[in-house]
mmCIF file of C-alpha atoms in Angstrom:
data_model
loop_
_atom_site.group_PDB
_atom_site.id
_atom_site.type_symbol
_atom_site.label_atom_id
_atom_site.label_comp_id
_atom_site.label_asym_id
_atom_site.label_seq_id
_atom_site.Cartn_x
_atom_site.Cartn_y
_atom_site.Cartn_z
ATOM 1 C CA MET A 1 40.869 -5.662 14.774
ATOM 2 C CA ASP A 2 37.067 -5.856 14.775
ATOM 3 C CA LYS A 3 35.887 -8.341 12.136
ATOM 4 C CA LEU A 4 33.400 -5.895 10.568
ATOM 5 C CA ASP A 5 36.058 -3.187 10.310
ATOM 6 C CA ALA A 6 38.398 -5.682 8.664
ATOM 7 C CA MET A 7 35.673 -6.694 6.203
ATOM 8 C CA THR A 8 35.075 -3.019 5.348
ATOM 9 C CA LEU A 9 38.778 -2.507 4.664
ATOM 10 C CA PHE A 10 38.989 -5.677 2.568
ATOM 11 C CA VAL A 11 36.024 -4.617 0.412
ATOM 12 C CA ALA A 12 37.688 -1.231 -0.077
ATOM 13 C CA VAL A 13 40.905 -2.902 -1.292
ATOM 14 C CA VAL A 14 38.924 -4.973 -3.806
ATOM 15 C CA GLN A 15 36.981 -1.940 -5.003
ATOM 16 C CA ASP A 16 39.993 0.388 -5.304
ATOM 17 C CA GLY A 17 42.413 -2.218 -6.606
ATOM 18 C CA GLY A 18 45.113 -1.696 -3.991
ATOM 19 C CA PHE A 19 45.978 -1.133 -0.343
ATOM 20 C CA SER A 20 47.206 2.443 -0.718
ATOM 21 C CA ALA A 21 44.179 3.588 -2.692
ATOM 22 C CA ALA A 22 41.807 2.026 -0.159
ATOM 23 C CA ALA A 23 43.726 3.593 2.711
ATOM 24 C CA ARG A 24 43.593 7.065 1.153
ATOM 25 C CA ARG A 25 39.852 6.847 0.512
ATOM 26 C CA LEU A 26 39.072 5.643 4.043
ATOM 27 C CA GLY A 27 41.523 7.960 5.779
ATOM 28 C CA VAL A 28 43.671 5.288 7.424
ATOM 29 C CA SER A 29 47.262 4.189 6.979
ATOM 30 C CA ALA A 30 48.242 1.547 4.430
ATOM 31 C CA PRO A 31 49.740 -0.744 7.133
ATOM 32 C CA VAL A 32 46.373 -0.778 8.923
ATOM 33 C CA VAL A 33 44.675 -1.994 5.742
ATOM 34 C CA THR A 34 47.370 -4.575 5.078
ATOM 35 C CA ARG A 35 47.141 -5.913 8.636
ATOM 36 C CA ALA A 36 43.337 -6.170 8.445
ATOM 37 C CA VAL A 37 43.455 -8.289 5.295
ATOM 38 C CA SER A 38 46.238 -10.464 6.711
ATOM 39 C CA GLU A 39 44.180 -11.094 9.848
ATOM 40 C CA LEU A 40 41.190 -12.166 7.770
ATOM 41 C CA GLU A 41 43.330 -14.539 5.708
ATOM 42 C CA ALA A 42 44.944 -16.000 8.838
ATOM 43 C CA ALA A 43 41.600 -16.479 10.583
ATOM 44 C CA MET A 44 40.131 -18.382 7.630
ATOM 45 C CA ASN A 45 43.393 -19.953 6.413
ATOM 46 C CA VAL A 46 42.730 -18.843 2.820
ATOM 47 C CA ARG A 47 44.390 -16.492 0.351
ATOM 48 C CA LEU A 48 42.034 -13.620 -0.476
ATOM 49 C CA LEU A 49 44.446 -11.458 -2.453
ATOM 50 C CA VAL A 50 47.539 -12.098 -4.551
ATOM 51 C CA ARG A 51 50.054 -9.312 -3.981
ATOM 52 C CA THR A 52 52.900 -8.367 -6.293
ATOM 53 C CA THR A 53 55.092 -5.280 -6.386
ATOM 54 C CA ARG A 54 52.857 -3.739 -9.068
ATOM 55 C CA VAL A 55 49.333 -5.076 -8.664
ATOM 56 C CA VAL A 56 46.859 -6.640 -6.248
ATOM 57 C CA LYS A 57 44.576 -9.344 -7.644
ATOM 58 C CA VAL A 58 41.567 -10.937 -6.016
ATOM 59 C CA THR A 59 41.528 -14.732 -5.828
ATOM 60 C CA GLU A 60 38.409 -16.724 -6.655
ATOM 61 C CA VAL A 61 37.812 -17.294 -2.951
ATOM 62 C CA GLY A 62 38.427 -13.607 -2.309
ATOM 63 C CA GLU A 63 35.880 -12.628 -4.956
ATOM 64 C CA ARG A 64 33.178 -14.722 -3.299
ATOM 65 C CA TYR A 65 34.140 -13.460 0.136
ATOM 66 C CA ALA A 66 33.999 -9.831 -1.043
ATOM 67 C CA GLN A 67 30.458 -10.369 -2.316
ATOM 68 C CA ASP A 68 29.434 -11.916 1.005
ATOM 69 C CA CYS A 69 31.064 -9.042 2.892
ATOM 70 C CA ARG A 70 29.117 -6.483 0.867
ATOM 71 C CA ARG A 71 25.896 -8.336 1.619
ATOM 72 C CA VAL A 72 26.626 -8.561 5.354
ATOM 73 C CA LEU A 73 27.685 -4.924 5.618
ATOM 74 C CA GLY A 74 24.631 -3.830 3.646
ATOM 75 C CA GLU A 75 22.303 -5.811 5.899
ATOM 76 C CA LEU A 76 23.985 -4.346 8.969
ATOM 77 C CA GLN A 77 23.376 -0.852 7.633
ATOM 78 C CA GLU A 78 19.710 -1.736 7.050
ATOM 79 C CA ILE A 79 19.413 -2.998 10.639
ATOM 80 C CA GLU A 80 20.993 0.153 12.047
ATOM 81 C CA GLN A 81 18.743 2.380 9.939
ATOM 82 C CA ALA A 82 15.656 0.490 11.082
ATOM 83 C CA ALA A 83 16.709 0.753 14.736
ATOM 84 C CA SER A 84 17.364 4.495 14.442
ATOM 85 C CA GLY A 85 14.050 5.140 12.705
ATOM 86 C CA THR A 86 15.611 6.271 9.406
ATOM 87 C CA HIS A 87 14.895 3.099 7.417
ATOM 88 C CA GLY A 88 11.949 4.711 5.654
ATOM 89 C CA ALA A 89 13.884 7.750 4.507
ATOM 90 C CA VAL A 90 15.169 7.962 0.945
ATOM 91 C CA LYS A 91 18.682 9.272 1.501
ATOM 92 C CA GLY A 92 22.312 8.583 0.703
ATOM 93 C CA LYS A 93 24.450 8.161 -2.380
ATOM 94 C CA LEU A 94 23.161 6.176 -5.371
ATOM 95 C CA VAL A 95 25.470 4.947 -8.162
ATOM 96 C CA VAL A 96 23.694 4.421 -11.485
ATOM 97 C CA SER A 97 25.140 3.025 -14.711
ATOM 98 C CA ALA A 98 23.834 3.005 -18.300
ATOM 99 C CA SER A 99 25.115 3.266 -21.849
ATOM 100 C CA VAL A 100 26.186 6.739 -22.954
ATOM 101 C CA MET A 101 23.252 7.492 -25.269
ATOM 102 C CA PHE A 102 20.567 5.926 -23.098
ATOM 103 C CA GLY A 103 21.917 7.874 -20.167
ATOM 104 C CA ARG A 104 21.856 11.133 -22.081
ATOM 105 C CA LEU A 105 18.543 10.690 -23.887
ATOM 106 C CA ARG A 106 16.468 8.799 -21.325
ATOM 107 C CA LEU A 107 17.982 8.277 -17.886
ATOM 108 C CA ASN A 108 19.220 11.809 -17.232
ATOM 109 C CA ALA A 109 15.634 13.072 -16.890
ATOM 110 C CA VAL A 110 14.893 10.308 -14.364
ATOM 111 C CA VAL A 111 17.995 11.231 -12.349
ATOM 112 C CA LEU A 112 17.022 14.907 -12.226
ATOM 113 C CA ASP A 113 13.481 14.062 -11.118
ATOM 114 C CA TYR A 114 14.892 11.749 -8.440
ATOM 115 C CA LEU A 115 17.146 14.473 -7.043
ATOM 116 C CA LYS A 116 14.242 16.938 -6.968
ATOM 117 C CA GLN A 117 11.918 14.501 -5.202
ATOM 118 C CA TYR A 118 14.470 13.266 -2.647
ATOM 119 C CA PRO A 119 16.644 16.167 -1.464
ATOM 120 C CA GLU A 120 18.699 14.003 0.917
ATOM 121 C CA THR A 121 20.132 11.905 -1.927
ATOM 122 C CA GLU A 122 23.227 12.130 -4.099
ATOM 123 C CA VAL A 123 23.610 10.414 -7.486
ATOM 124 C CA GLU A 124 26.756 9.381 -9.334
ATOM 125 C CA CYS A 125 26.038 8.618 -13.002
ATOM 126 C CA ARG A 126 28.424 6.312 -14.834
ATOM 127 C CA PHE A 127 27.348 6.475 -18.462
ATOM 128 C CA ILE A 128 29.704 4.130 -20.299
ATOM 129 C CA ASP A 129 29.336 1.722 -23.221
ATOM 130 C CA ARG A 130 30.200 -1.490 -21.411
ATOM 131 C CA ASN A 131 28.490 -3.752 -18.894
ATOM 132 C CA VAL A 132 29.753 -2.827 -15.450
ATOM 133 C CA ASN A 133 30.190 -5.349 -12.656
ATOM 134 C CA LEU A 134 27.636 -4.220 -10.089
ATOM 135 C CA LEU A 135 29.396 -5.827 -7.128
ATOM 136 C CA ASN A 136 33.032 -5.120 -7.934
ATOM 137 C CA GLU A 137 32.353 -1.544 -9.020
ATOM 138 C CA ASP A 138 29.822 -0.741 -6.264
ATOM 139 C CA VAL A 139 27.013 0.127 -8.670
ATOM 140 C CA ASP A 140 23.535 0.239 -7.145
ATOM 141 C CA VAL A 141 21.468 0.201 -10.354
ATOM 142 C CA ALA A 142 22.548 -0.679 -13.904
ATOM 143 C CA ILE A 143 20.350 -0.219 -16.955
ATOM 144 C CA ARG A 144 20.832 -3.005 -19.509
ATOM 145 C CA ILE A 145 19.421 -3.229 -23.026
ATOM 146 C CA GLY A 146 18.862 -6.737 -24.388
ATOM 147 C CA ASP A 147 18.309 -10.198 -22.975
ATOM 148 C CA LEU A 148 20.241 -10.999 -19.811
ATOM 149 C CA PRO A 149 22.417 -14.140 -19.882
ATOM 150 C CA ASP A 150 23.160 -13.798 -16.150
ATOM 151 C CA ALA A 151 20.116 -14.305 -13.921
ATOM 152 C CA SER A 152 21.999 -13.687 -10.669
ATOM 153 C CA PHE A 153 20.739 -10.095 -10.420
ATOM 154 C CA HIS A 154 17.222 -8.856 -9.794
ATOM 155 C CA ALA A 155 15.853 -7.285 -13.007
ATOM 156 C CA THR A 156 12.919 -4.883 -13.304
ATOM 157 C CA PRO A 157 11.502 -4.369 -16.846
ATOM 158 C CA LEU A 158 11.376 -0.708 -17.850
ATOM 159 C CA THR A 159 10.534 -0.570 -21.546
ATOM 160 C CA THR A 160 11.490 -2.075 -24.919
ATOM 161 C CA VAL A 161 13.400 -0.722 -27.914
ATOM 162 C CA ARG A 162 13.712 -1.841 -31.543
ATOM 163 C CA ARG A 163 16.538 -2.033 -33.999
ATOM 164 C CA MET A 164 15.630 0.289 -36.850
ATOM 165 C CA ALA A 165 17.127 0.773 -40.311
ATOM 166 C CA VAL A 166 16.893 4.474 -41.155
ATOM 167 C CA ALA A 167 17.923 6.860 -43.911
ATOM 168 C CA SER A 168 17.297 10.473 -44.882
ATOM 169 C CA PRO A 169 14.514 11.322 -47.365
ATOM 170 C CA ALA A 170 17.161 12.870 -49.644
ATOM 171 C CA TYR A 171 19.161 9.631 -49.768
ATOM 172 C CA LEU A 172 16.077 7.540 -50.526
ATOM 173 C CA LYS A 173 15.016 9.972 -53.246
ATOM 174 C CA ARG A 174 18.401 9.575 -54.961
ATOM 175 C CA ASN A 175 18.834 5.833 -54.442
ATOM 176 C CA GLY A 176 15.355 4.363 -53.983
ATOM 177 C CA THR A 177 13.843 2.654 -50.958
ATOM 178 C CA PRO A 178 14.802 -0.962 -50.162
ATOM 179 C CA ARG A 179 11.760 -3.266 -50.038
ATOM 180 C CA GLN A 180 13.482 -6.497 -48.983
ATOM 181 C CA PRO A 181 16.557 -7.021 -46.765
ATOM 182 C CA LYS A 182 18.494 -8.342 -49.772
ATOM 183 C CA ASP A 183 18.037 -4.930 -51.453
ATOM 184 C CA LEU A 184 20.581 -3.473 -49.015
ATOM 185 C CA ALA A 185 23.328 -4.970 -51.179
ATOM 186 C CA GLN A 186 22.608 -2.145 -53.648
ATOM 187 C CA HIS A 187 22.799 0.600 -51.032
ATOM 188 C CA THR A 188 25.452 2.516 -49.117
ATOM 189 C CA LEU A 189 25.527 1.333 -45.515
ATOM 190 C CA ILE A 190 26.703 3.020 -42.341
ATOM 191 C CA ALA A 191 27.611 0.579 -39.565
ATOM 192 C CA ALA A 192 27.040 1.707 -35.984
ATOM 193 C CA THR A 193 29.256 -0.934 -34.394
ATOM 194 C CA GLY A 194 28.068 -0.078 -30.890
ATOM 195 C CA VAL A 195 24.609 -1.406 -31.838
ATOM 196 C CA GLU A 196 25.585 -4.054 -34.417
ATOM 197 C CA PRO A 197 29.125 -5.248 -33.568
ATOM 198 C CA GLY A 198 29.180 -8.001 -36.199
ATOM 199 C CA SER A 199 29.487 -7.947 -39.987
ATOM 200 C CA GLU A 200 25.813 -8.616 -40.678
ATOM 201 C CA TRP A 201 22.370 -7.246 -39.925
ATOM 202 C CA LYS A 202 19.575 -9.662 -39.061
ATOM 203 C CA PHE A 203 15.993 -9.152 -40.235
ATOM 204 C CA ARG A 204 12.754 -11.124 -40.194
ATOM 205 C CA ALA A 205 11.784 -12.715 -43.481
ATOM 206 C CA GLY A 206 8.061 -12.283 -42.735
ATOM 207 C CA SER A 207 5.593 -11.258 -40.074
ATOM 208 C CA GLY A 208 4.742 -13.097 -36.857
ATOM 209 C CA VAL A 209 6.798 -14.494 -34.003
ATOM 210 C CA ASP A 210 7.744 -17.592 -36.000
ATOM 211 C CA ALA A 211 9.143 -15.661 -38.967
ATOM 212 C CA ALA A 212 12.505 -16.859 -40.202
ATOM 213 C CA THR A 213 15.632 -14.775 -39.681
ATOM 214 C CA VAL A 214 17.549 -13.372 -42.642
ATOM 215 C CA ALA A 215 21.178 -12.280 -42.209
ATOM 216 C CA VAL A 216 22.408 -9.547 -44.539
ATOM 217 C CA PRO A 217 26.184 -9.092 -44.937
ATOM 218 C CA VAL A 218 27.231 -5.516 -44.243
ATOM 219 C CA ARG A 219 29.993 -3.893 -46.260
ATOM 220 C CA ALA A 220 29.933 -0.448 -44.729
ATOM 221 C CA ARG A 221 31.275 2.624 -46.435
ATOM 222 C CA LEU A 222 31.445 4.140 -42.965
ATOM 223 C CA ALA A 223 31.888 2.112 -39.775
ATOM 224 C CA THR A 224 31.936 3.922 -36.438
ATOM 225 C CA ASN A 225 31.692 3.004 -32.777
ATOM 226 C CA SER A 226 29.854 6.288 -32.155
ATOM 227 C CA ASN A 227 26.089 5.967 -32.542
ATOM 228 C CA ASP A 228 25.811 9.756 -32.735
ATOM 229 C CA HIS A 229 28.288 9.764 -35.627
ATOM 230 C CA ALA A 230 26.307 7.148 -37.563
ATOM 231 C CA ILE A 231 23.042 9.045 -37.025
ATOM 232 C CA VAL A 232 24.530 12.338 -38.214
ATOM 233 C CA ALA A 233 25.976 10.642 -41.302
ATOM 234 C CA ALA A 234 22.611 9.099 -42.164
ATOM 235 C CA SER A 235 20.816 12.407 -41.546
ATOM 236 C CA GLU A 236 23.168 14.092 -44.014
ATOM 237 C CA GLY A 237 22.243 11.591 -46.712
ATOM 238 C CA LEU A 238 25.354 9.409 -46.750
ATOM 239 C CA GLY A 239 23.527 6.082 -46.484
ATOM 240 C CA ILE A 240 21.394 3.712 -44.425
ATOM 241 C CA THR A 241 22.284 2.926 -40.833
ATOM 242 C CA ARG A 242 20.723 0.758 -38.136
ATOM 243 C CA VAL A 243 20.405 1.921 -34.562
ATOM 244 C CA LEU A 244 18.043 1.514 -31.627
ATOM 245 C CA SER A 245 14.694 3.255 -31.813
ATOM 246 C CA TYR A 246 15.181 5.564 -28.837
ATOM 247 C CA MET A 247 18.325 6.984 -30.442
ATOM 248 C CA VAL A 248 16.518 8.523 -33.417
ATOM 249 C CA GLU A 249 13.109 9.520 -32.077
ATOM 250 C CA GLU A 250 13.893 13.225 -32.478
ATOM 251 C CA GLN A 251 15.201 12.797 -36.044
ATOM 252 C CA LEU A 252 12.181 10.701 -37.037
ATOM 253 C CA ALA A 253 9.768 13.250 -35.564
ATOM 254 C CA ALA A 254 11.552 16.090 -37.382
ATOM 255 C CA GLY A 255 11.526 14.228 -40.711
ATOM 256 C CA GLU A 256 15.328 14.139 -40.895
ATOM 257 C CA LEU A 257 15.233 10.333 -41.012
ATOM 258 C CA VAL A 258 12.640 7.744 -42.021
ATOM 259 C CA GLU A 259 12.491 4.059 -41.201
ATOM 260 C CA VAL A 260 12.986 1.488 -43.955
ATOM 261 C CA LEU A 261 12.281 -2.248 -43.920
ATOM 262 C CA ALA A 262 10.003 -1.757 -40.904
ATOM 263 C CA LYS A 263 8.024 -4.950 -41.537
ATOM 264 C CA HIS A 264 11.270 -6.920 -41.520
ATOM 265 C CA ALA A 265 12.611 -5.408 -38.293
ATOM 266 C CA PRO A 266 13.710 -7.931 -35.635
ATOM 267 C CA PRO A 267 11.681 -8.260 -32.424
ATOM 268 C CA ALA A 268 11.946 -5.575 -29.770
ATOM 269 C CA VAL A 269 14.479 -6.074 -26.994
ATOM 270 C CA PRO A 270 13.913 -5.317 -23.298
ATOM 271 C CA VAL A 271 15.388 -2.490 -21.250
ATOM 272 C CA GLN A 272 15.797 -3.552 -17.623
ATOM 273 C CA ALA A 273 17.047 -2.105 -14.358
ATOM 274 C CA LEU A 274 19.437 -4.461 -12.532
ATOM 275 C CA GLN A 275 20.248 -4.422 -8.842
ATOM 276 C CA HIS A 276 21.810 -7.105 -6.681
ATOM 277 C CA GLN A 277 19.876 -6.695 -3.423
ATOM 278 C CA GLY A 278 16.635 -8.226 -4.673
ATOM 279 C CA LEU A 279 13.624 -7.778 -2.410
ATOM 280 C CA ARG A 280 15.926 -6.383 0.299
ATOM 281 C CA ALA A 281 16.943 -3.421 -1.839
ATOM 282 C CA SER A 282 17.398 -0.194 0.091
ATOM 283 C CA ARG A 283 14.837 2.585 -0.037
ATOM 284 C CA LYS A 284 17.067 4.733 -2.243
ATOM 285 C CA VAL A 285 17.342 1.914 -4.810
ATOM 286 C CA ARG A 286 13.647 1.047 -4.741
ATOM 287 C CA ALA A 287 12.657 4.705 -5.052
ATOM 288 C CA PHE A 288 14.894 5.191 -8.105
ATOM 289 C CA ILE A 289 13.654 2.065 -9.869
ATOM 290 C CA ASP A 290 10.026 2.962 -9.122
ATOM 291 C CA LEU A 291 10.585 6.385 -10.662
ATOM 292 C CA ALA A 292 12.343 4.872 -13.703
ATOM 293 C CA VAL A 293 9.391 2.515 -14.224
ATOM 294 C CA GLU A 294 6.977 5.450 -14.008
ATOM 295 C CA ARG A 295 8.951 7.602 -16.462
ATOM 296 C CA LEU A 296 10.100 4.961 -18.959
ATOM 297 C CA ARG A 297 7.533 2.174 -19.044
ATOM 298 C CA GLY A 298 5.259 2.357 -22.083
#
């Protein structure tokens, strides 16, 4: 079998998690896929996949090889597009990932603008509250909030967001407004565990970049992994919650919520667009990121 065809089939097995699933998606028989992977393993004298009766797992060598295959196949596609004169066109399917709320409140508008501007494109949105693996899950662009421990992907800054403690005016009228982080011990707290997964909230003790950090233990009357749930509870006067600034812009503008302890808020965190192709990113990826920068930056 042609080496490039075999590489395509192998990448499909890794992506779909099995030979049968890859075969169905590509419209070939399962034995053809199995033979292609076996030929690759025999040619290199390595084990790429571990097969059992119930599951197919990728070995460490197979993981690296799959990444290299994706890069080679992607570069081949770029070469073919350039030769056929279509390299400059923004076209094809784009897979975009973000957290559920950021996708709904911020990225959805970018996606709709992108589809309107580039009629030869398709977009698959995967709005999910976990960090996807761009390579293994074939994601073109992932939006991440916070500092990035892994520098292996190309990151484009989009904007920043802040952690904000908020409460309804009615709650503050009944219970008073906290002036210092330690005052939260006397208040009813609502923990949005999707934003603050631990058992404490961190604040700045003073102003300036060198201000010390103060950790406040959180004993929540309500703990929820739904940010929407925490915001609704706070809006209805049940207590103080802490979420990211973009999540409550509408409620703040409408006066349903107000920020407390603003001068003690921790520093803003970055929102970045990740993609793994770097400067060689395809036109569809570059066009989407450029539009996201235009719509979200500032």
